[in-house]
């Protein structure tokens, strides 16, 4: 469903993501924007590691939070943005492999509050196939903001 | 209380923190290690921002998670490390100012599971004084790991 | 999949549920036990209400926590039980209607920790059809316990 | 600080608590209302137990959620109520003894969202003294509601 209207929404998400400078710092990319669903990928690399060489839970949370938040943003009319009020993340397995992919989805869209989840998968690229293992699960509560200078989208 | 024994514990925390390469990537520093209490500071800078110029919730979570986790580690005997099983963070106010300081404290130390919290403050340095405003509150569940190659401390 | 083995597991869940006296106090019933999946239903009634007449979030959490916990228990061998270490619940819409149904599912089964979710639906029974509206989403971390007197199953 | 104004606020909390019929069902009582702080006590009794005879996590969550929510309500002007958007609870030790006491406190009061915590203590009454052991820690996000029929206070 990439209607003309949704193309404009996708552009809002892309423009907002481009302003999240932490994404370039970590090496994360926006890979998919669909109505109520957004994917962000992070290459597993030495500069985002914790003490055992896995990706730090905070980096996992960064892409998961943004994937959930942007999934929520796709449900908002122009001029209304979202801020994360809180999130909870379970780390299910070590964040290792070649790439992490966070898939954010809206659970419940509301006027004031929106609940979204993000599943993070650790991808391991073999010779012929790529395997995906669940590595984290995040649930976020987003609050809609409107007409506040500088905080839209 | 920096007994000889705790000095060894503090060195374990410092050595582990030094291996968390994401900290250098973000610009975070370990500023205090005490029994059951650890502080990590992050300079507010353009490369860790979200779309409105505030520090991204994921970067806030990164220092808060490590502050809580290392607070837990100070309660563990040598050879036993901790991994974050899950955490929840509430974002209380925009992560702005000059510096964020995450103060991690153990809530309940256990053999298998330890619960720790971290408060994150946003510091604004004025002419004569530094003001601290609460900007996030994290609660984490840490699981003790022992005798697993590569995951200790 | 109700193999002979699983029939024994289902009986363990039923026997444990029967000992949860709060369930009778609230009016909750165990309605389905399957491998990795358990459902508990609660009739909407005046004695479980909060101040506006909806079912209290704590009662919603009670059936959701048990549905998640028993889903986890179905994955445990005999003699190993589970305890809830923590849970997080989002209340998505008022807990109203005729009946709440909590559907618990295992997200990740582990030796020490198991993560499970429960979705709670509010059922409204119309003339010809029953509608189900999502009313809460819980994520729980369960810790396996073994050989501790009185805490198995 | 029981100014005349706060006396009116305390009465709003008491009146709202009296309408939470689940409290009578569980055996919980409102024991203290102060600005930004509310205490609810629950007698440990057979009808609120889980399978091992401890108080069910859901009953613990019920009093903790209400203690946090009413702490938030004390900061609201008349005509504005609060609803729990979400909460997270860590169970720190078995909910046993004679009485559980949930102490709710406001962490951050806001126009739209308020964050509150509740600590739950398990009290054991000895011959000469009562000991209090931390048994749970809850963090809740409350959303302010205004001018919605039936959901105020």
Coordinates of C-alpha atoms in Angstrom, one line a residue:
Chain A
X1 CA 0.0 0.0 0.0
X2 CA 2.1 2.8 -1.3
X3 CA -0.6 5.3 -2.1
X4 CA 0.4 8.9 -2.9
X5 CA -0.6 9.7 0.6
X6 CA 1.6 7.1 2.1
X7 CA 4.5 8.1 -0.1
X8 CA 4.4 11.5 1.7
X9 CA 4.3 9.8 5.1
X10 CA 7.3 7.6 4.1
X11 CA 9.2 10.7 3.2
X12 CA 8.4 12.2 6.6
X13 CA 9.9 9.1 8.2
X14 CA 12.9 9.2 6.0
X15 CA 13.6 12.8 6.6
X16 CA 13.2 12.4 10.4
X17 CA 15.5 9.3 10.4
X18 CA 18.1 11.3 8.5
X19 CA 18.1 13.8 11.3
X20 CA 18.8 11.1 13.9
X21 CA 22.6 11.5 13.8
X22 CA 23.1 8.6 16.2
X23 CA 22.0 6.3 13.4
X24 CA 25.0 7.2 11.3
X25 CA 27.2 7.1 14.4
X26 CA 26.1 3.5 15.1
X27 CA 25.9 2.5 11.4
X28 CA 22.1 1.9 11.3
X29 CA 20.0 2.3 8.2
X30 CA 16.3 2.6 7.5
X31 CA 15.4 -0.3 5.3
X32 CA 11.6 -0.4 5.1
X33 CA 8.7 2.0 5.8
X34 CA 5.2 0.6 5.4
X35 CA 1.9 1.7 7.1
X36 CA 2.3 0.8 10.7
X37 CA 5.6 -1.0 10.2
X38 CA 9.2 0.1 9.9
X39 CA 12.5 -1.7 9.7
X40 CA 15.9 -0.5 10.8
X41 CA 19.1 -2.5 10.3
X42 CA 22.4 -2.3 12.1
X43 CA 25.7 -3.9 10.9
X44 CA 27.4 -5.8 13.7
X45 CA 30.7 -4.0 14.1
X46 CA 33.4 -3.5 16.7
X47 CA 32.4 0.1 17.6
X48 CA 29.0 -0.8 19.0
X49 CA 30.1 -3.7 21.3
X50 CA 29.7 -4.4 24.9
X51 CA 32.5 -6.1 27.0
X52 CA 32.0 -9.6 25.4
X53 CA 32.0 -8.4 21.8
X54 CA 28.3 -8.6 21.3
X55 CA 26.3 -5.6 20.3
X56 CA 25.5 -3.5 23.4
X57 CA 21.9 -3.8 24.6
X58 CA 21.7 0.0 24.3
X59 CA 22.5 -0.1 20.6
X60 CA 19.9 -2.9 20.2
X61 CA 17.5 -0.7 22.1
X62 CA 18.3 2.3 19.9
X63 CA 17.3 0.7 16.7
X64 CA 14.3 -1.1 18.3
X65 CA 13.0 2.2 19.9
X66 CA 13.3 4.0 16.6
X67 CA 11.7 1.2 14.6
X68 CA 8.7 1.2 17.0
X69 CA 8.6 5.0 17.1
X70 CA 8.6 5.4 13.3
X71 CA 6.0 2.6 13.0
X72 CA 3.9 4.8 15.2
X73 CA 4.7 7.9 13.2
X74 CA 3.3 6.4 10.1
X75 CA -0.1 6.4 11.7
X76 CA 0.1 10.2 12.5
X77 CA -1.3 13.0 10.3
X78 CA 1.2 15.6 9.1
X79 CA 2.2 18.0 11.8
X80 CA 1.8 15.5 14.6
X81 CA 5.0 13.7 15.9
X82 CA 5.7 11.1 18.5
X83 CA 8.0 11.0 21.5
X84 CA 8.9 7.8 23.4
X85 CA 7.5 8.0 26.9
X86 CA 8.9 4.7 27.9
X87 CA 10.0 1.3 26.6
X88 CA 10.8 -2.1 28.0
X89 CA 13.1 -4.5 26.2
X90 CA 13.9 -8.2 26.8
X91 CA 17.3 -9.4 25.5
X92 CA 16.6 -12.9 24.2
X93 CA 19.9 -14.0 22.9
X94 CA 23.4 -12.5 22.2
X95 CA 23.2 -9.7 19.6
X96 CA 25.8 -11.3 17.3
X97 CA 26.1 -12.3 13.6
X98 CA 26.4 -10.0 10.7
X99 CA 23.4 -7.7 11.0
X100 CA 20.6 -6.9 13.4
X101 CA 17.2 -6.0 12.0
X102 CA 14.6 -4.3 14.1
X103 CA 11.0 -4.7 12.9
X104 CA 8.7 -2.1 14.5
X105 CA 4.9 -2.6 14.5
X106 CA 2.0 -0.6 15.9
X107 CA 0.0 -2.5 18.5
X108 CA -2.6 0.1 19.3
X109 CA -2.7 3.6 17.7
X110 CA -4.4 6.2 19.9
X111 CA -5.0 10.0 19.9
X112 CA -2.7 10.6 22.8
X113 CA -0.8 7.4 23.3
X114 CA 0.3 4.7 20.8
X115 CA 1.8 1.4 21.8
X116 CA 4.2 -0.3 19.4
X117 CA 6.5 -3.3 19.5
X118 CA 9.8 -4.1 17.9
X119 CA 11.3 -7.5 17.3
X120 CA 15.0 -7.5 16.8
X121 CA 16.5 -10.4 14.8
X122 CA 20.2 -11.3 14.6
X123 CA 21.0 -12.3 11.0
X124 CA 23.8 -14.7 10.2
X125 CA 24.7 -14.9 6.6
X126 CA 25.8 -18.4 5.6
X127 CA 27.0 -19.5 2.2
X128 CA 23.6 -20.0 0.6
X129 CA 21.2 -18.8 3.2
X130 CA 20.6 -16.1 5.8
X131 CA 19.3 -17.3 9.2
X132 CA 17.4 -15.0 11.5
X133 CA 17.3 -15.5 15.2
X134 CA 15.1 -13.4 17.6
X135 CA 17.4 -11.5 19.8
X136 CA 15.3 -8.8 21.5
X137 CA 11.7 -7.8 22.0
X138 CA 10.7 -4.2 22.8
X139 CA 7.4 -2.6 23.8
X140 CA 7.2 1.2 23.7
X141 CA 4.6 3.8 24.7
X142 CA 4.7 6.8 22.4
X143 CA 3.0 10.1 23.1
X144 CA 1.7 12.3 20.3
X145 CA 3.1 15.9 20.2
X146 CA 1.6 18.6 18.2
X147 CA 2.4 22.2 17.6
X148 CA 5.5 22.1 19.7
X149 CA 8.3 23.9 18.0
X150 CA 11.1 21.5 17.0
X151 CA 9.5 18.3 18.0
X152 CA 7.3 17.4 15.1
X153 CA 8.1 14.2 13.1
Chain B
X1 CA 34.5 2.2 51.5
X2 CA 37.5 1.5 49.2
X3 CA 38.9 -1.5 51.0
X4 CA 41.7 -3.4 49.2
X5 CA 39.0 -6.0 48.2
X6 CA 36.8 -3.3 46.7
X7 CA 39.8 -1.8 44.8
X8 CA 40.0 -5.1 43.0
X9 CA 36.3 -5.0 42.2
X10 CA 36.6 -1.5 41.0
X11 CA 39.4 -2.5 38.6
X12 CA 37.2 -5.3 37.2
X13 CA 34.5 -2.8 36.5
X14 CA 37.0 -0.4 34.9
X15 CA 38.5 -3.1 32.8
X16 CA 35.1 -4.3 31.6
X17 CA 33.9 -0.8 30.8
X18 CA 37.1 -0.2 28.8
X19 CA 36.1 -3.2 26.6
X20 CA 32.6 -1.6 25.9
X21 CA 33.7 0.0 22.7
X22 CA 30.3 1.6 22.3
X23 CA 31.1 3.9 25.2
X24 CA 34.0 5.5 23.3
X25 CA 31.8 5.7 20.2
X26 CA 29.1 7.6 22.1
X27 CA 31.6 9.6 24.2
X28 CA 30.7 8.1 27.6
X29 CA 33.0 7.9 30.6
X30 CA 33.0 5.9 33.8
X31 CA 33.1 8.5 36.5
X32 CA 32.5 6.6 39.8
X33 CA 32.5 3.1 41.1
X34 CA 31.4 2.3 44.6
X35 CA 30.0 -0.8 46.3
X36 CA 26.5 -1.2 44.7
X37 CA 26.7 2.2 42.9
X38 CA 28.2 3.2 39.5
X39 CA 28.1 6.5 37.6
X40 CA 28.6 6.9 33.8
X41 CA 28.6 10.3 32.1
X42 CA 27.8 11.2 28.5
X43 CA 28.6 14.6 26.9
X44 CA 25.7 15.9 25.0
X45 CA 27.0 16.2 21.5
X46 CA 25.6 16.3 17.9
X47 CA 26.6 12.7 17.0
X48 CA 24.2 11.1 19.5
X49 CA 21.1 13.0 18.7
X50 CA 17.6 12.1 17.7
X51 CA 15.5 14.1 15.2
X52 CA 14.9 17.1 17.5
X53 CA 18.5 17.5 18.6
X54 CA 18.1 15.9 22.0
X55 CA 20.2 12.8 23.0
X56 CA 18.5 9.7 21.5
X57 CA 16.6 7.6 24.1
X58 CA 18.8 4.7 23.0
X59 CA 22.0 6.5 24.0
X60 CA 20.3 7.4 27.3
X61 CA 19.4 3.8 27.8
X62 CA 23.0 2.7 26.9
X63 CA 24.6 4.6 29.8
X64 CA 21.7 3.8 32.2
X65 CA 21.9 0.1 31.4
X66 CA 25.6 0.0 31.9
X67 CA 25.4 2.0 35.1
X68 CA 22.8 -0.4 36.5
X69 CA 24.7 -3.5 35.2
X70 CA 28.0 -2.4 36.7
X71 CA 26.4 -1.5 40.0
X72 CA 25.2 -5.1 40.0
X73 CA 28.7 -6.3 39.0
X74 CA 30.2 -4.7 42.1
X75 CA 28.2 -7.2 44.2
X76 CA 29.5 -10.3 42.4
X77 CA 32.5 -12.3 43.4
X78 CA 35.4 -12.6 41.0
X79 CA 34.6 -15.0 38.1
X80 CA 30.9 -14.2 38.1
X81 CA 29.6 -11.7 35.6
X82 CA 26.1 -10.2 34.8
X83 CA 24.1 -9.9 31.6
X84 CA 21.1 -7.7 31.2
X85 CA 18.0 -9.9 30.9
X86 CA 15.6 -6.9 30.4
X87 CA 15.2 -3.3 31.3
X88 CA 12.5 -0.7 31.2
X89 CA 13.1 3.0 30.9
X90 CA 10.9 6.0 31.4
X91 CA 12.0 9.2 29.6
X92 CA 11.1 12.0 32.0
X93 CA 12.3 15.1 30.2
X94 CA 14.3 15.9 27.1
X95 CA 17.9 14.7 27.3
X96 CA 19.5 18.1 26.8
X97 CA 22.1 20.4 28.5
X98 CA 25.8 19.8 28.6
X99 CA 26.1 16.4 30.1
X100 CA 24.0 13.3 31.1
X101 CA 24.9 11.4 34.2
X102 CA 23.5 7.9 34.9
X103 CA 23.6 6.8 38.5
X104 CA 23.1 3.1 38.8
X105 CA 22.2 1.4 42.1
X106 CA 21.5 -2.1 43.2
X107 CA 17.9 -2.6 44.4
X108 CA 18.1 -6.3 45.3
X109 CA 21.2 -8.5 44.8
X110 CA 20.5 -12.2 44.4
X111 CA 22.3 -15.4 43.5
X112 CA 20.6 -15.8 40.1
X113 CA 18.9 -12.4 39.5
X114 CA 19.8 -8.9 40.5
X115 CA 17.5 -5.9 40.2
X116 CA 19.2 -2.5 39.7
X117 CA 17.9 1.0 38.9
X118 CA 19.6 3.9 37.2
X119 CA 18.5 7.5 37.4
X120 CA 19.8 9.7 34.5
X121 CA 20.2 13.4 35.2
X122 CA 20.7 16.2 32.6
X123 CA 23.2 18.6 33.8
X124 CA 23.2 22.2 32.7
X125 CA 26.3 24.2 33.6
X126 CA 25.5 27.8 34.3
X127 CA 28.0 30.6 35.2
X128 CA 28.3 29.7 38.8
X129 CA 26.4 26.5 39.3
X130 CA 25.5 23.2 37.7
X131 CA 21.8 22.2 37.8
X132 CA 20.7 18.6 37.5
X133 CA 17.3 17.7 36.2
X134 CA 16.0 14.1 36.2
X135 CA 15.7 12.9 32.6
X136 CA 15.2 9.2 32.8
X137 CA 14.6 6.3 35.2
X138 CA 15.6 2.7 34.3
X139 CA 14.9 -0.6 36.1
X140 CA 17.0 -3.6 34.9
X141 CA 17.0 -7.3 35.7
X142 CA 20.5 -8.8 35.5
X143 CA 21.3 -12.5 35.4
X144 CA 24.5 -13.8 36.9
X145 CA 26.7 -15.9 34.6
X146 CA 29.6 -18.0 35.7
X147 CA 32.1 -20.2 33.9
X148 CA 30.9 -19.2 30.5
X149 CA 33.8 -18.5 28.3
X150 CA 33.9 -14.9 27.2
X151 CA 31.0 -13.6 29.3
X152 CA 32.6 -13.0 32.7
X153 CA 32.7 -9.4 34.1
Chain C
X1 CA -0.8 -32.0 20.0
X2 CA -2.1 -33.7 23.0
X3 CA 0.3 -36.5 23.2
X4 CA 0.3 -38.7 26.4
X5 CA 3.3 -36.7 27.6
X6 CA 1.6 -33.4 27.1
X7 CA -1.5 -34.7 28.9
X8 CA 0.7 -35.1 32.0
X9 CA 2.0 -31.5 31.5
X10 CA -1.6 -30.2 31.1
X11 CA -2.5 -31.9 34.4
X12 CA 0.4 -30.2 36.2
X13 CA -0.8 -26.9 34.9
X14 CA -4.4 -27.6 36.0
X15 CA -3.4 -28.8 39.4
X16 CA -1.2 -25.7 39.9
X17 CA -4.0 -23.4 38.7
X18 CA -6.4 -25.0 41.2
X19 CA -4.0 -24.1 44.0
X20 CA -4.1 -20.4 42.9
X21 CA -6.9 -19.4 45.2
X22 CA -6.9 -15.9 43.9
X23 CA -8.4 -17.2 40.7
X24 CA -11.5 -18.4 42.5
X25 CA -11.6 -15.1 44.4
X26 CA -11.6 -13.1 41.2
X27 CA -13.8 -15.6 39.2
X28 CA -11.1 -16.7 36.7
X29 CA -11.0 -20.0 35.0
X30 CA -8.4 -22.0 33.0
X31 CA -9.9 -22.5 29.6
X32 CA -7.1 -23.9 27.4
X33 CA -3.7 -25.6 27.9
X34 CA -1.5 -26.3 24.9
X35 CA 2.2 -26.7 24.4
X36 CA 3.6 -23.1 25.0
X37 CA 0.1 -21.6 25.1
X38 CA -2.4 -21.1 27.9
X39 CA -5.7 -19.2 28.2
X40 CA -7.4 -17.9 31.3
X41 CA -10.8 -16.2 31.3
X42 CA -12.3 -13.8 33.8
X43 CA -15.9 -12.8 33.9
X44 CA -16.4 -9.1 34.1
X45 CA -18.2 -8.6 37.4
X46 CA -18.7 -5.9 40.0
X47 CA -16.3 -7.3 42.6
X48 CA -13.2 -6.9 40.4
X49 CA -13.7 -3.3 39.4
X50 CA -11.7 -0.1 39.7
X51 CA -13.3 3.3 40.4
X52 CA -14.9 3.7 36.9
X53 CA -16.5 0.3 36.8
X54 CA -13.9 -1.3 34.5
X55 CA -11.9 -4.4 35.6
X56 CA -9.0 -3.2 37.7
X57 CA -5.6 -3.3 35.9
X58 CA -4.4 -5.5 38.7
X59 CA -7.0 -8.1 37.9
X60 CA -6.1 -7.9 34.2
X61 CA -2.5 -8.3 35.2
X62 CA -3.4 -11.3 37.4
X63 CA -4.8 -13.4 34.6
X64 CA -2.2 -12.2 32.1
X65 CA 0.7 -13.0 34.4
X66 CA -0.7 -16.5 35.1
X67 CA -1.4 -17.2 31.4
X68 CA 2.2 -16.2 30.6
X69 CA 3.6 -18.2 33.5
X70 CA 1.6 -21.3 32.7
X71 CA 2.6 -21.1 29.1
X72 CA 6.2 -21.1 30.3
X73 CA 5.4 -24.0 32.6
X74 CA 4.3 -26.2 29.7
X75 CA 7.9 -26.1 28.4
X76 CA 9.4 -27.2 31.7
X77 CA 10.2 -30.9 32.6
X78 CA 8.5 -32.3 35.6
X79 CA 10.0 -31.1 38.9
X80 CA 10.9 -27.7 37.5
X81 CA 8.6 -24.8 38.1
X82 CA 8.6 -21.1 37.2
X83 CA 8.3 -17.9 39.2
X84 CA 7.6 -14.5 37.7
X85 CA 10.7 -12.3 38.1
X86 CA 9.0 -9.3 36.5
X87 CA 6.4 -8.2 34.1
X88 CA 5.3 -5.2 32.2
X89 CA 1.8 -4.6 31.0
X90 CA 0.3 -2.0 28.7
X91 CA -3.4 -1.3 29.2
X92 CA -4.7 -0.7 25.6
X93 CA -8.4 -0.1 26.2
X94 CA -10.9 -0.2 29.1
X95 CA -11.3 -3.7 30.4
X96 CA -15.1 -4.0 29.9
X97 CA -17.6 -6.2 28.2
X98 CA -18.7 -9.7 29.4
X99 CA -15.5 -11.5 29.7
X100 CA -11.7 -11.0 29.5
X101 CA -9.5 -13.7 28.0
X102 CA -5.8 -13.8 28.5
X103 CA -3.8 -15.7 26.0
X104 CA -0.3 -16.5 27.1
X105 CA 2.5 -17.6 24.7
X106 CA 6.1 -18.5 25.2
X107 CA 8.4 -16.0 23.3
X108 CA 11.7 -17.7 24.2
X109 CA 12.2 -20.7 26.5
X110 CA 15.5 -20.9 28.3
X111 CA 17.2 -23.0 30.9
X112 CA 17.2 -20.2 33.5
X113 CA 15.0 -17.5 32.1
X114 CA 11.9 -17.8 29.9
X115 CA 10.2 -14.8 28.3
X116 CA 6.4 -15.1 27.6
X117 CA 3.7 -12.7 26.5
X118 CA 0.0 -12.5 27.2
X119 CA -2.6 -10.7 25.1
X120 CA -5.8 -9.9 26.9
X121 CA -8.9 -9.5 24.9
X122 CA -12.2 -8.0 26.1
X123 CA -15.1 -10.0 24.7
X124 CA -18.5 -8.5 24.1
X125 CA -21.2 -11.0 23.4
X126 CA -23.7 -9.6 21.0
X127 CA -26.9 -11.2 19.7
X128 CA -25.3 -13.3 17.1
X129 CA -21.6 -12.8 17.5
X130 CA -18.9 -12.3 20.0
X131 CA -16.4 -9.5 19.3
X132 CA -12.9 -9.5 20.8
X133 CA -11.0 -6.2 21.4
X134 CA -7.4 -6.2 22.5
X135 CA -7.3 -4.6 26.0
X136 CA -3.8 -5.4 27.4
X137 CA -0.4 -6.7 26.4
X138 CA 1.9 -8.2 29.0
X139 CA 5.5 -9.3 28.7
X140 CA 7.0 -11.4 31.6
X141 CA 10.3 -12.8 32.5
X142 CA 10.0 -16.2 34.4
X143 CA 12.8 -17.8 36.3
X144 CA 13.0 -21.6 36.5
X145 CA 13.1 -23.1 40.0
X146 CA 14.1 -26.6 40.8
X147 CA 14.3 -28.6 44.0
X148 CA 13.0 -25.9 46.2
X149 CA 10.5 -27.2 48.6
X150 CA 7.1 -25.9 47.9
X151 CA 7.8 -23.9 44.8
X152 CA 7.6 -26.5 42.1
X153 CA 4.8 -26.2 39.4
Chain D
X1 CA 1.0 19.3 55.0
X2 CA -2.7 18.8 55.5
X3 CA -3.8 22.2 54.4
X4 CA -7.5 22.6 53.8
X5 CA -6.8 22.2 50.1
X6 CA -5.1 18.9 50.5
X7 CA -7.9 17.7 52.8
X8 CA -10.2 18.0 49.8
X9 CA -7.7 16.1 47.6
X10 CA -7.4 13.4 50.2
X11 CA -11.2 13.0 50.3
X12 CA -11.1 12.6 46.5
X13 CA -8.6 9.8 46.8
X14 CA -10.6 8.1 49.6
X15 CA -13.9 8.4 47.7
X16 CA -12.2 6.9 44.5
X17 CA -10.6 4.1 46.5
X18 CA -14.0 3.3 48.1
X19 CA -15.3 2.7 44.5
X20 CA -12.5 0.2 43.7
X21 CA -14.5 -2.8 44.7
X22 CA -11.6 -5.1 44.0
X23 CA -9.9 -3.7 47.1
X24 CA -12.6 -5.1 49.3
X25 CA -12.5 -8.4 47.4
X26 CA -8.8 -8.7 48.1
X27 CA -8.9 -7.2 51.6
X28 CA -6.9 -4.1 50.9
X29 CA -7.2 -0.8 52.8
X30 CA -6.0 2.7 52.1
X31 CA -3.8 3.6 55.0
X32 CA -2.2 6.9 54.1
X33 CA -2.7 9.8 51.7
X34 CA -0.2 12.6 51.5
X35 CA 0.8 15.0 48.7
X36 CA 2.5 12.8 46.1
X37 CA 2.5 9.7 48.3
X38 CA -0.2 7.1 49.1
X39 CA 0.0 3.8 51.0
X40 CA -2.3 0.8 50.6
X41 CA -2.1 -2.3 52.8
X42 CA -3.2 -5.9 52.1
X43 CA -3.5 -8.6 54.7
X44 CA -1.8 -11.8 53.6
X45 CA -4.6 -14.3 53.5
X46 CA -5.5 -17.6 51.8
X47 CA -7.9 -16.1 49.3
X48 CA -5.2 -14.1 47.4
X49 CA -2.6 -16.8 47.0
X50 CA -0.7 -18.3 44.1
X51 CA 0.2 -22.0 43.9
X52 CA 2.9 -21.9 46.6
X53 CA 0.8 -20.1 49.2
X54 CA 2.5 -16.6 48.6
X55 CA 0.4 -13.7 47.6
X56 CA -0.1 -13.7 43.8
X57 CA 2.0 -11.3 41.9
X58 CA -1.3 -9.9 40.4
X59 CA -2.6 -9.0 43.9
X60 CA 0.8 -7.4 44.7
X61 CA 0.5 -5.5 41.4
X62 CA -3.1 -4.4 42.2
X63 CA -2.1 -2.6 45.4
X64 CA 1.1 -1.2 43.9
X65 CA -0.7 0.1 40.8
X66 CA -3.3 1.8 42.9
X67 CA -0.8 3.2 45.3
X68 CA 1.2 4.7 42.4
X69 CA -2.0 5.9 40.6
X70 CA -3.4 7.6 43.7
X71 CA 0.0 9.2 44.5
X72 CA -0.3 10.7 41.0
X73 CA -4.0 11.7 41.6
X74 CA -2.9 13.8 44.6
X75 CA -1.0 16.1 42.2
X76 CA -4.1 16.6 39.9
X77 CA -6.5 19.5 40.1
X78 CA -10.2 18.7 40.8
X79 CA -11.9 17.3 37.7
X80 CA -8.8 15.7 36.3
X81 CA -8.2 12.0 36.9
X82 CA -5.6 9.5 35.9
X83 CA -5.6 6.2 34.2
X84 CA -2.7 3.7 34.2
X85 CA -1.3 3.5 30.7
X86 CA 1.3 0.8 31.6
X87 CA 3.3 -0.5 34.5
X88 CA 6.3 -2.7 35.1
X89 CA 6.8 -4.6 38.3
X90 CA 9.8 -6.6 39.6
X91 CA 9.0 -9.2 42.2
X92 CA 12.0 -9.1 44.6
X93 CA 11.1 -11.7 47.2
X94 CA 8.1 -13.9 48.1
X95 CA 5.1 -11.9 49.1
X96 CA 4.6 -13.5 52.5
X97 CA 4.3 -12.5 56.2
X98 CA 1.3 -10.9 57.8
X99 CA 0.8 -7.8 55.7
X100 CA 1.9 -6.2 52.4
X101 CA 2.3 -2.4 52.3
X102 CA 2.5 -0.6 48.9
X103 CA 4.0 2.9 49.1
X104 CA 3.4 4.9 46.0
X105 CA 5.3 8.0 45.1
X106 CA 5.3 10.5 42.2
X107 CA 8.5 10.5 40.3
X108 CA 7.6 13.1 37.7
X109 CA 4.3 14.9 37.5
X110 CA 3.3 16.2 34.0
X111 CA 0.4 17.7 32.2
X112 CA -0.3 14.7 30.1
X113 CA 1.8 11.9 31.6
X114 CA 2.9 11.3 35.2
X115 CA 5.4 8.7 36.3
X116 CA 5.1 7.1 39.7
X117 CA 6.7 4.3 41.6
X118 CA 5.5 2.0 44.3
X119 CA 7.6 -0.1 46.6
X120 CA 5.9 -3.0 48.2
X121 CA 7.1 -4.3 51.6
X122 CA 6.3 -7.6 53.2
X123 CA 5.7 -7.0 56.9
X124 CA 6.3 -9.8 59.5
X125 CA 5.0 -9.0 62.9
X126 CA 7.3 -10.5 65.6
X127 CA 6.8 -10.4 69.4
X128 CA 8.2 -7.0 69.9
X129 CA 8.9 -5.6 66.5
X130 CA 7.6 -5.5 62.9
X131 CA 10.2 -6.2 60.2
X132 CA 9.7 -4.9 56.6
X133 CA 11.3 -6.6 53.7
X134 CA 11.1 -5.1 50.1
X135 CA 9.1 -7.5 48.0
X136 CA 8.3 -5.7 44.8
X137 CA 9.0 -2.5 42.9
X138 CA 6.6 -1.0 40.4
X139 CA 7.0 1.8 37.9
X140 CA 3.8 3.2 36.2
X141 CA 3.0 5.7 33.5
X142 CA -0.3 7.4 34.2
X143 CA -2.2 9.5 31.7
X144 CA -4.4 12.4 32.8
X145 CA -8.0 12.4 31.7
X146 CA -10.3 15.3 31.8
X147 CA -13.9 15.9 31.1
X148 CA -14.5 12.3 30.2
X149 CA -17.8 11.1 31.7
X150 CA -17.2 8.5 34.3
X151 CA -13.5 8.5 34.3
X152 CA -12.6 11.3 36.6
X153 CA -10.8 10.7 40.0

